[in-house]
Coordinates of C-alpha atoms and ligand atoms in Angstrom, one line a residue:
M1 CA 13.5 -19.3 17.7
C2 CA 14.0 -18.2 14.1
E3 CA 17.3 -16.6 14.7
K4 CA 18.2 -17.1 11.1
M5 CA 15.0 -16.4 9.3
I6 CA 14.1 -13.8 6.8
V7 CA 11.0 -12.8 4.9
L8 CA 11.3 -11.9 1.2
K9 CA 8.5 -10.0 -0.5
F10 CA 8.3 -9.6 -4.3
G11 CA 5.9 -7.1 -5.8
G12 CA 3.9 -7.3 -9.0
T13 CA 6.6 -6.2 -11.5
S14 CA 9.1 -8.5 -9.7
V15 CA 6.9 -11.4 -10.7
G16 CA 5.6 -9.7 -13.9
N17 CA 6.6 -12.4 -16.4
G18 CA 8.3 -15.7 -16.7
E19 CA 11.9 -14.3 -16.9
M20 CA 11.3 -12.2 -13.7
I21 CA 9.8 -15.2 -11.9
K22 CA 13.0 -17.2 -12.7
R23 CA 15.1 -14.3 -11.4
V24 CA 13.0 -14.2 -8.2
A25 CA 13.4 -17.9 -7.7
K26 CA 17.2 -17.5 -8.0
I27 CA 17.2 -14.7 -5.4
I28 CA 15.1 -16.8 -3.0
K29 CA 17.4 -19.8 -3.5
Q30 CA 20.5 -17.7 -2.9
K31 CA 19.0 -16.2 0.3
K32 CA 18.1 -19.6 1.5
E33 CA 21.7 -20.7 1.2
E34 CA 22.8 -17.6 3.2
E35 CA 20.1 -17.6 5.8
K36 CA 18.9 -21.1 6.0
N37 CA 15.2 -20.2 6.7
V38 CA 13.3 -18.1 4.2
V39 CA 9.7 -17.4 3.6
A40 CA 8.6 -15.7 0.3
V41 CA 5.6 -13.5 0.0
V42 CA 4.4 -12.6 -3.5
S43 CA 2.1 -10.2 -5.2
A44 CA -0.1 -10.9 -8.2
M45 CA 1.7 -10.6 -11.5
S46 CA 1.7 -6.9 -12.6
E47 CA -1.6 -5.6 -13.9
V48 CA -3.6 -8.6 -12.8
T49 CA -5.2 -7.1 -9.6
N50 CA -6.2 -4.0 -11.6
A51 CA -7.7 -6.2 -14.3
L52 CA -9.6 -8.1 -11.6
V53 CA -11.0 -4.9 -10.1
D54 CA -12.0 -3.8 -13.6
I55 CA -13.7 -7.0 -14.7
S56 CA -15.6 -7.5 -11.4
Q57 CA -17.0 -4.0 -11.9
K58 CA -17.8 -4.6 -15.6
A59 CA -19.5 -8.0 -14.8
L60 CA -21.7 -6.1 -12.4
T61 CA -22.6 -3.1 -14.6
V62 CA -22.0 -4.0 -18.3
R63 CA -23.1 -7.6 -17.8
D64 CA -21.7 -8.8 -21.1
L65 CA -20.2 -12.3 -21.1
A66 CA -17.9 -11.4 -24.0
K67 CA -16.0 -9.1 -21.5
V68 CA -15.6 -12.0 -19.1
N69 CA -14.3 -14.2 -22.0
D70 CA -11.7 -11.6 -23.0
F71 CA -10.6 -11.2 -19.5
I72 CA -10.2 -15.0 -18.9
K73 CA -8.2 -15.2 -22.1
F74 CA -5.9 -12.4 -20.9
V75 CA -5.4 -14.1 -17.5
K76 CA -4.7 -17.5 -19.1
D77 CA -2.3 -16.2 -21.6
K78 CA -0.4 -14.2 -19.0
H79 CA 0.0 -17.1 -16.6
Y80 CA 0.6 -19.8 -19.2
K81 CA 3.4 -17.7 -20.8
A82 CA 5.0 -17.3 -17.3
I83 CA 4.8 -21.0 -16.6
E84 CA 6.4 -21.8 -20.0
I85 CA 9.4 -19.7 -19.2
A86 CA 9.8 -20.1 -15.5
I87 CA 9.2 -23.8 -15.2
N88 CA 11.3 -26.1 -17.4
N89 CA 10.6 -29.4 -15.7
K90 CA 7.8 -31.2 -17.5
E91 CA 6.4 -32.9 -14.4
I92 CA 6.4 -29.7 -12.3
K93 CA 5.0 -27.8 -15.2
N94 CA 2.0 -30.1 -15.5
L95 CA 1.3 -29.9 -11.8
V96 CA 1.4 -26.2 -11.7
K97 CA -0.7 -25.9 -14.9
K98 CA -3.3 -28.1 -13.3
I99 CA -3.6 -25.8 -10.3
I100 CA -3.7 -22.7 -12.5
D101 CA -6.3 -24.3 -14.7
S102 CA -8.7 -25.2 -11.9
R103 CA -8.3 -21.7 -10.3
I104 CA -9.0 -19.9 -13.6
E105 CA -12.0 -22.2 -14.2
E106 CA -13.4 -21.2 -10.8
L107 CA -12.7 -17.5 -11.4
E108 CA -14.6 -17.8 -14.7
K109 CA -17.6 -19.4 -13.1
I110 CA -17.7 -16.7 -10.4
L111 CA -17.5 -13.9 -13.0
I112 CA -20.3 -15.5 -15.1
G113 CA -22.3 -15.7 -11.9
V114 CA -21.8 -12.0 -11.2
T115 CA -22.7 -11.2 -14.8
Y116 CA -26.0 -13.1 -14.6
L117 CA -27.0 -12.0 -11.2
G118 CA -25.9 -8.4 -11.5
E119 CA -24.8 -8.6 -7.8
L120 CA -21.3 -8.2 -6.3
T121 CA -21.0 -8.1 -2.5
P122 CA -17.8 -6.9 -0.8
K123 CA -17.2 -10.5 0.2
S124 CA -17.4 -11.8 -3.4
R125 CA -15.3 -8.9 -4.6
D126 CA -12.5 -9.8 -2.2
Y127 CA -12.8 -13.4 -3.3
I128 CA -12.4 -12.3 -7.0
L129 CA -9.4 -10.0 -6.2
S130 CA -7.7 -12.8 -4.3
F131 CA -7.1 -14.8 -7.5
G132 CA -4.2 -12.6 -8.6
E133 CA -2.0 -13.8 -5.8
R134 CA -3.5 -17.3 -5.8
L135 CA -2.3 -17.6 -9.4
S136 CA 1.2 -16.2 -9.0
A137 CA 2.3 -18.0 -5.9
P138 CA 2.0 -21.6 -7.3
I139 CA 4.2 -20.5 -10.3
V140 CA 6.9 -19.1 -8.0
A141 CA 6.9 -22.2 -5.9
G142 CA 7.1 -24.3 -9.1
A143 CA 10.1 -22.2 -10.3
L144 CA 11.8 -22.9 -7.0
R145 CA 11.2 -26.6 -7.3
C146 CA 12.9 -26.4 -10.7
L147 CA 16.0 -25.1 -9.0
G148 CA 16.0 -28.2 -6.7
E149 CA 14.4 -26.5 -3.7
K150 CA 11.4 -27.9 -1.8
S151 CA 8.6 -25.3 -1.9
I152 CA 4.9 -25.0 -1.3
A153 CA 2.5 -22.2 -2.2
L154 CA 0.2 -21.2 0.7
E155 CA -2.7 -18.7 0.9
G156 CA -2.5 -15.9 3.5
G157 CA -5.0 -17.7 5.7
E158 CA -3.1 -21.0 5.4
A159 CA 0.0 -19.0 6.6
G160 CA -1.9 -17.9 9.7
I161 CA -3.1 -14.4 8.8
I162 CA -6.6 -14.3 10.4
T163 CA -8.7 -11.2 9.9
D164 CA -12.1 -9.8 10.6
E165 CA -14.6 -9.6 7.8
N166 CA -14.1 -5.9 6.9
F167 CA -13.8 -6.9 3.3
G168 CA -11.6 -4.7 1.1
N169 CA -9.6 -3.5 4.1
A170 CA -9.6 -6.3 6.6
K171 CA -8.0 -6.0 10.1
V172 CA -5.8 -8.7 11.5
I173 CA -7.3 -10.2 14.6
K174 CA -5.0 -13.2 15.1
L175 CA -1.7 -14.4 13.8
E176 CA -1.0 -18.1 13.7
V177 CA 2.1 -17.7 11.6
K178 CA 4.5 -19.7 13.7
E179 CA 2.1 -22.7 14.1
R180 CA 1.4 -22.8 10.4
L181 CA 4.9 -22.1 8.9
L182 CA 7.4 -23.6 11.3
P183 CA 6.5 -27.2 10.4
F184 CA 7.4 -26.4 6.7
L185 CA 10.6 -24.6 7.7
K186 CA 11.7 -27.6 9.8
E187 CA 11.3 -29.8 6.7
D188 CA 13.5 -27.4 4.8
I189 CA 10.5 -26.4 2.6
I190 CA 10.3 -22.8 1.4
P191 CA 6.7 -21.4 1.8
V192 CA 5.6 -19.1 -0.9
V193 CA 2.7 -17.1 0.6
T194 CA 0.2 -15.1 -1.3
G195 CA 0.4 -11.4 -0.2
F196 CA -2.6 -9.2 0.1
I197 CA -5.0 -11.8 1.4
G198 CA -6.1 -13.2 4.7
C199 CA -8.9 -15.4 5.9
S200 CA -11.6 -14.8 8.4
E201 CA -12.5 -17.2 11.2
N202 CA -15.5 -18.2 9.2
G203 CA -13.2 -19.3 6.4
N204 CA -13.8 -16.4 4.0
I205 CA -11.0 -14.9 2.0
T206 CA -10.4 -11.2 2.8
T207 CA -8.1 -8.6 1.4
L208 CA -5.9 -6.2 3.3
G209 CA -6.2 -3.2 1.1
R210 CA -4.6 -2.4 -2.3
G211 CA -0.9 -2.7 -2.2
G212 CA -1.3 -4.9 0.9
S213 CA 1.4 -7.5 0.1
D214 CA 4.0 -5.5 1.9
Y215 CA 1.8 -5.6 4.9
S216 CA 1.5 -9.4 4.6
A217 CA 5.3 -9.7 4.6
A218 CA 5.5 -7.6 7.7
L219 CA 2.8 -9.7 9.4
I220 CA 4.7 -12.9 8.6
G221 CA 8.0 -11.4 9.7
Y222 CA 6.3 -10.3 13.0
G223 CA 4.7 -13.7 13.5
L224 CA 8.0 -15.5 13.0
D225 CA 10.3 -13.0 14.8
A226 CA 12.2 -12.8 11.6
K227 CA 15.7 -11.2 11.6
R228 CA 14.8 -9.1 8.6
I229 CA 12.0 -8.3 6.2
E230 CA 13.1 -7.6 2.6
I231 CA 10.8 -5.8 0.2
W232 CA 11.9 -6.5 -3.4
T233 CA 10.4 -4.0 -5.8
D234 CA 11.2 -2.2 -9.1
V235 CA 13.1 0.8 -7.7
S236 CA 16.3 0.9 -5.7
G237 CA 14.8 2.0 -2.4
I238 CA 13.0 5.0 -1.0
Y239 CA 14.0 8.3 -2.7
T240 CA 14.3 11.8 -1.4
S241 CA 11.4 12.7 -3.7
D242 CA 9.6 11.1 -6.7
P243 CA 12.3 10.9 -9.4
K244 CA 9.6 11.5 -12.0
L245 CA 8.8 14.9 -10.4
V246 CA 12.3 15.7 -9.2
P247 CA 15.0 14.3 -11.5
T248 CA 17.8 15.0 -9.0
A249 CA 16.1 12.9 -6.3
K250 CA 18.5 10.3 -4.6
R251 CA 18.1 7.1 -2.8
I252 CA 18.0 7.4 1.0
P253 CA 20.3 4.7 2.4
K254 CA 18.8 4.7 5.9
L255 CA 15.5 5.7 7.5
S256 CA 13.9 5.3 10.9
Y257 CA 10.6 3.5 11.2
I258 CA 8.8 6.8 12.0
E259 CA 10.3 8.5 9.0
A260 CA 9.4 5.6 6.7
M261 CA 5.9 5.5 8.1
E262 CA 5.3 9.2 7.5
L263 CA 6.8 8.9 4.0
A264 CA 4.6 5.9 3.1
Y265 CA 1.5 7.6 4.5
F266 CA 2.3 10.9 2.7
G267 CA 2.7 9.6 -0.8
A268 CA 5.9 7.7 -1.2
K269 CA 4.5 4.7 -3.1
V270 CA 7.3 2.2 -2.3
L271 CA 5.8 0.8 0.9
H272 CA 2.3 0.2 2.0
P273 CA 1.8 2.5 5.1
R274 CA 0.7 -0.4 7.3
T275 CA 3.9 -2.3 6.7
I276 CA 6.0 -0.5 9.3
E277 CA 4.1 -0.9 12.5
P278 CA 4.5 -4.7 13.0
A279 CA 8.2 -4.5 12.1
M280 CA 8.7 -1.5 14.4
E281 CA 7.0 -3.2 17.3
K282 CA 9.5 -6.0 17.3
G283 CA 12.5 -4.0 16.0
I284 CA 12.7 -6.0 12.8
P285 CA 14.7 -4.2 10.1
I286 CA 13.1 -3.7 6.7
L287 CA 15.3 -3.6 3.7
V288 CA 13.9 -2.3 0.4
K289 CA 15.7 -3.8 -2.6
N290 CA 15.4 -3.6 -6.4
T291 CA 14.7 -7.0 -8.1
F292 CA 16.0 -5.5 -11.4
K293 CA 19.3 -4.3 -9.8
P294 CA 20.0 -6.6 -6.8
E295 CA 23.5 -5.2 -6.5
D296 CA 22.1 -1.8 -5.4
E297 CA 22.1 -1.4 -1.7
G298 CA 18.5 -0.2 -1.2
T299 CA 17.1 1.5 1.8
L300 CA 17.4 0.1 5.3
I301 CA 14.6 1.0 7.8
T302 CA 15.5 0.5 11.5
N303 CA 15.1 2.0 14.9
N304 CA 18.2 4.1 14.5
V305 CA 17.3 7.7 13.8
E306 CA 20.1 9.0 11.7
I307 CA 19.9 12.6 12.4
N308 CA 23.3 13.8 11.2
N309 CA 23.1 17.2 9.7
K310 CA 20.4 16.3 7.2
I311 CA 17.4 17.8 8.9
V312 CA 15.1 17.1 5.9
K313 CA 15.2 13.6 4.4
A314 CA 12.5 13.6 1.8
I315 CA 9.7 15.6 0.2
T316 CA 6.6 13.7 -0.9
T317 CA 3.4 14.7 -2.7
I318 CA -0.2 13.5 -2.7
K319 CA -2.3 14.3 -5.7
N320 CA -6.0 13.6 -6.5
V321 CA -7.1 15.0 -3.2
A322 CA -9.5 17.8 -2.2
L323 CA -9.6 20.4 0.5
I324 CA -12.8 20.7 2.4
N325 CA -13.3 23.9 4.4
I326 CA -15.9 23.9 7.1
F327 CA -17.0 27.4 8.2
G328 CA -19.3 28.6 10.9
A329 CA -19.2 31.1 13.6
G330 CA -21.5 28.9 15.5
M331 CA -18.6 26.6 16.2
V332 CA -17.0 29.0 18.6
G333 CA -16.9 27.6 22.0
V334 CA -19.3 24.8 21.2
S335 CA -17.7 21.7 22.4
G336 CA -18.3 18.5 20.6
T337 CA -18.5 20.0 17.1
V338 CA -15.2 18.5 16.1
A339 CA -16.3 15.2 17.5
R340 CA -19.4 15.3 15.4
I341 CA -17.4 16.1 12.3
F342 CA -15.2 13.1 12.9
K343 CA -18.2 10.9 13.6
A344 CA -19.8 12.0 10.3
L345 CA -16.6 11.2 8.6
E346 CA -15.9 7.8 10.2
D347 CA -16.0 6.0 6.8
V348 CA -13.8 8.6 5.1
N349 CA -10.0 8.5 5.1
V350 CA -9.1 12.0 6.3
I351 CA -5.5 12.7 5.2
L352 CA -5.0 16.0 6.9
I353 CA -6.9 18.1 9.4
S354 CA -6.3 21.6 10.9
Q355 CA -8.4 24.0 12.9
G356 CA -7.9 27.8 12.8
S357 CA -7.4 29.3 16.3
S358 CA -10.6 31.3 16.0
E359 CA -12.4 28.0 15.9
T360 CA -14.5 29.3 13.0
N361 CA -12.9 27.2 10.4
I362 CA -11.9 23.5 10.2
S363 CA -10.1 22.3 7.1
L364 CA -9.7 18.7 6.0
V365 CA -8.0 16.9 3.1
V366 CA -9.6 13.8 1.6
N367 CA -9.1 11.7 -1.5
D368 CA -11.1 13.0 -4.5
E369 CA -13.2 9.9 -4.6
D370 CA -14.3 10.5 -1.0
V371 CA -15.5 14.1 -1.4
D372 CA -19.1 13.4 -2.2
K373 CA -19.4 10.9 0.6
A374 CA -17.8 13.4 3.0
I375 CA -20.0 16.3 2.1
N376 CA -23.2 14.2 2.2
S377 CA -22.3 12.8 5.7
L378 CA -21.5 16.3 7.0
K379 CA -24.7 17.7 5.7
K380 CA -26.6 14.9 7.2
E381 CA -25.0 15.2 10.6
F382 CA -25.5 19.0 10.7
N383 CA -28.9 18.7 9.0
G384 CA -29.2 21.3 6.4
I385 CA -26.4 23.7 6.3
K386 CA -27.5 27.2 5.4
K387 CA -25.5 28.7 2.6
S388 CA -25.5 32.2 3.9
G389 CA -26.2 34.3 7.0
F390 CA -25.5 34.1 10.6
L391 CA -28.1 31.7 11.9
R392 CA -27.1 31.2 15.5
N393 CA -28.5 27.8 15.8
N394 CA -26.5 26.6 12.8
L395 CA -23.2 25.2 14.0
I396 CA -21.9 25.1 10.4
R397 CA -22.6 27.9 8.0
D398 CA -21.0 26.7 4.9
I399 CA -18.8 24.0 3.4
E400 CA -16.4 24.8 0.5
V401 CA -14.6 22.2 -1.6
D402 CA -11.4 22.9 -3.6
K403 CA -10.5 20.1 -5.8
D404 CA -7.4 21.5 -7.6
I405 CA -5.0 21.1 -4.8
C406 CA -2.3 18.8 -3.7
V407 CA -0.4 18.0 -0.5
I408 CA 3.3 18.4 0.0
S409 CA 5.0 16.8 3.0
V410 CA 8.5 17.6 4.2
V411 CA 9.8 14.6 6.3
G412 CA 12.8 14.2 8.5
A413 CA 13.4 13.1 12.1
G414 CA 16.0 15.9 12.4
M415 CA 13.2 18.5 12.2
K416 CA 12.1 17.6 15.7
G417 CA 12.9 20.6 17.8
A418 CA 14.9 22.3 15.0
K419 CA 14.1 25.9 15.2
G420 CA 13.1 27.9 12.2
I421 CA 12.6 25.0 9.9
A422 CA 8.9 25.7 9.3
G423 CA 9.7 29.4 8.6
K424 CA 12.3 28.3 6.1
I425 CA 9.9 25.9 4.3
F426 CA 7.2 28.5 4.0
T427 CA 9.6 31.1 2.7
L428 CA 10.7 28.7 0.0
V429 CA 7.1 27.9 -0.9
S430 CA 6.3 31.5 -1.3
E431 CA 9.5 32.1 -3.4
A432 CA 8.3 29.3 -5.6
G433 CA 5.2 31.4 -6.2
A434 CA 2.8 29.1 -4.4
N435 CA 0.1 30.1 -1.9
I436 CA -0.3 27.9 1.2
K437 CA -4.0 27.0 1.8
M438 CA -3.6 24.9 4.9
I439 CA -0.8 23.6 7.2
A440 CA -0.6 20.6 9.5
Q441 CA 2.3 19.4 11.5
G442 CA 2.2 15.9 12.9
S443 CA 2.7 15.6 16.6
S444 CA 5.7 13.4 15.9
E445 CA 7.3 16.6 14.5
V446 CA 8.8 14.3 11.9
N447 CA 6.7 15.9 9.2
I448 CA 5.3 19.2 8.1
S449 CA 2.5 19.0 5.5
F450 CA 0.7 21.8 3.6
V451 CA -1.8 22.3 0.8
I452 CA -1.1 24.3 -2.3
D453 CA -2.7 24.6 -5.8
E454 CA -1.9 21.6 -7.9
K455 CA -0.6 23.9 -10.7
D456 CA 2.3 25.0 -8.4
L457 CA 3.3 21.4 -7.4
V458 CA 6.3 20.8 -9.6
N459 CA 7.9 24.2 -9.1
C460 CA 7.4 24.0 -5.4
V461 CA 8.7 20.5 -4.9
R462 CA 11.8 21.1 -7.0
K463 CA 12.6 24.3 -5.1
L464 CA 12.2 22.6 -1.7
H465 CA 14.2 19.6 -2.8
K466 CA 17.0 21.9 -4.0
E467 CA 17.3 24.1 -1.0
L468 CA 16.5 21.6 1.8
I469 CA 18.1 18.5 0.5
E470 CA 20.6 19.1 -2.3
N471 CA 22.2 22.3 -1.0
N472 CA 22.4 20.9 2.5
Ligands
LIG501 N1 -1.9 -7.3 -5.8 C1 -2.3 -6.4 -4.8 C2 -2.5 -5.0 -5.4 O1 -2.2 -4.8 -6.6 C3 -1.5 -6.3 -3.6 C4 0.0 -5.9 -3.8 O2 0.4 -6.1 -5.0 O3 0.6 -5.5 -2.9 O4 -3.0 -4.2 -4.8
LIG502 MG1 3.3 -2.3 -3.7

């Protein structure tokens, strides 16, 4: 139905100031001329979501109205400046200003409320966080109108993203994207949809998790059977490694969905991990582009697995994580222990897991901020873990936490079935002077991940990149 239809998503730095918003509007207009139907999805202006997270916390704990005032001044300045530059038509400017003013006024009232009450529920927190996108989208739509296009700013819910009420990380339960957006497209209107947010069936605003605007774009692309989803960001695509860590890292021209998913999950920050699945299910290509350098080709993610002779495509890293080692001879042959561990950790994001063959040791990697929660839940589940000794009735003898570690993942579809690759990787790691503390290989065989001390990270990544990617 939407043969010629693309979704364009612009991240926080891409709409970070008035000049950038102008540039974004031009890109959208040009795409519209090429493709006929376009839907734009935008993030909050850069820094705004972080500032909203920060002020909602401060309103709750510091409870000082001066902080709210400073914050409101910051938000006003930032958006007013953007309007001044991005929107040069007086009538449109006044209209957009009116929307922005009333939203900021509402935000101020809510923050004052939190300050007075000293109460912030997950529901109200999501509502506060939603203001970032709900302030940027009307400005982008206004900038498009200044270029002679018809455009309307819509909230995620208005665009048909319906979620459960798992505030902070809502799950999509229904997509009514076609019903909501096609009428606008038929009228030649460009919808500018707020990324990051959805709406529950009860009408409450929800958020899809930090960085979730990419996911919004994928959901809209899925809902409309788009021909392509373009993610416009501040780098020229997905790289073979983080260029800040590995100066010789290069852009990867093509990736398969599975590779991109593994990369996003294991630390490449360009795409939100949930973005790939909806696109993959309908075979919609995702193109990652640089708003600052639109002429750069970017990275194209499709179904085609480009194996060629590059077995390893990228090396990613995850920092600020901790290794939890669960010991206990009592675990040998006792079925259900692993199930109980998972049950205890159901609210914790477990990044890696591996079990020694003797079954006396299970290792997990979790984010630093989840460590205490994880340990407490485990202790509760296995009530009272004895520090020492061989108490037979204790399934778990001890839990150790190592916080000075990091995860390195080697990713590439060509690794599947390639003999000797793991051996090669681990030889290189040891040559780099690092000691491997845990290993996990995804069943997709598209990635091998392992844990080393954080102090060995840079050496190790550079060595692997040089031998597995550059010299290959
Ligand atoms: N503004 C949201 C965030 O900073 C969503 C996004 O930018 O993708 O997390
Ligand atoms: Mg992002």
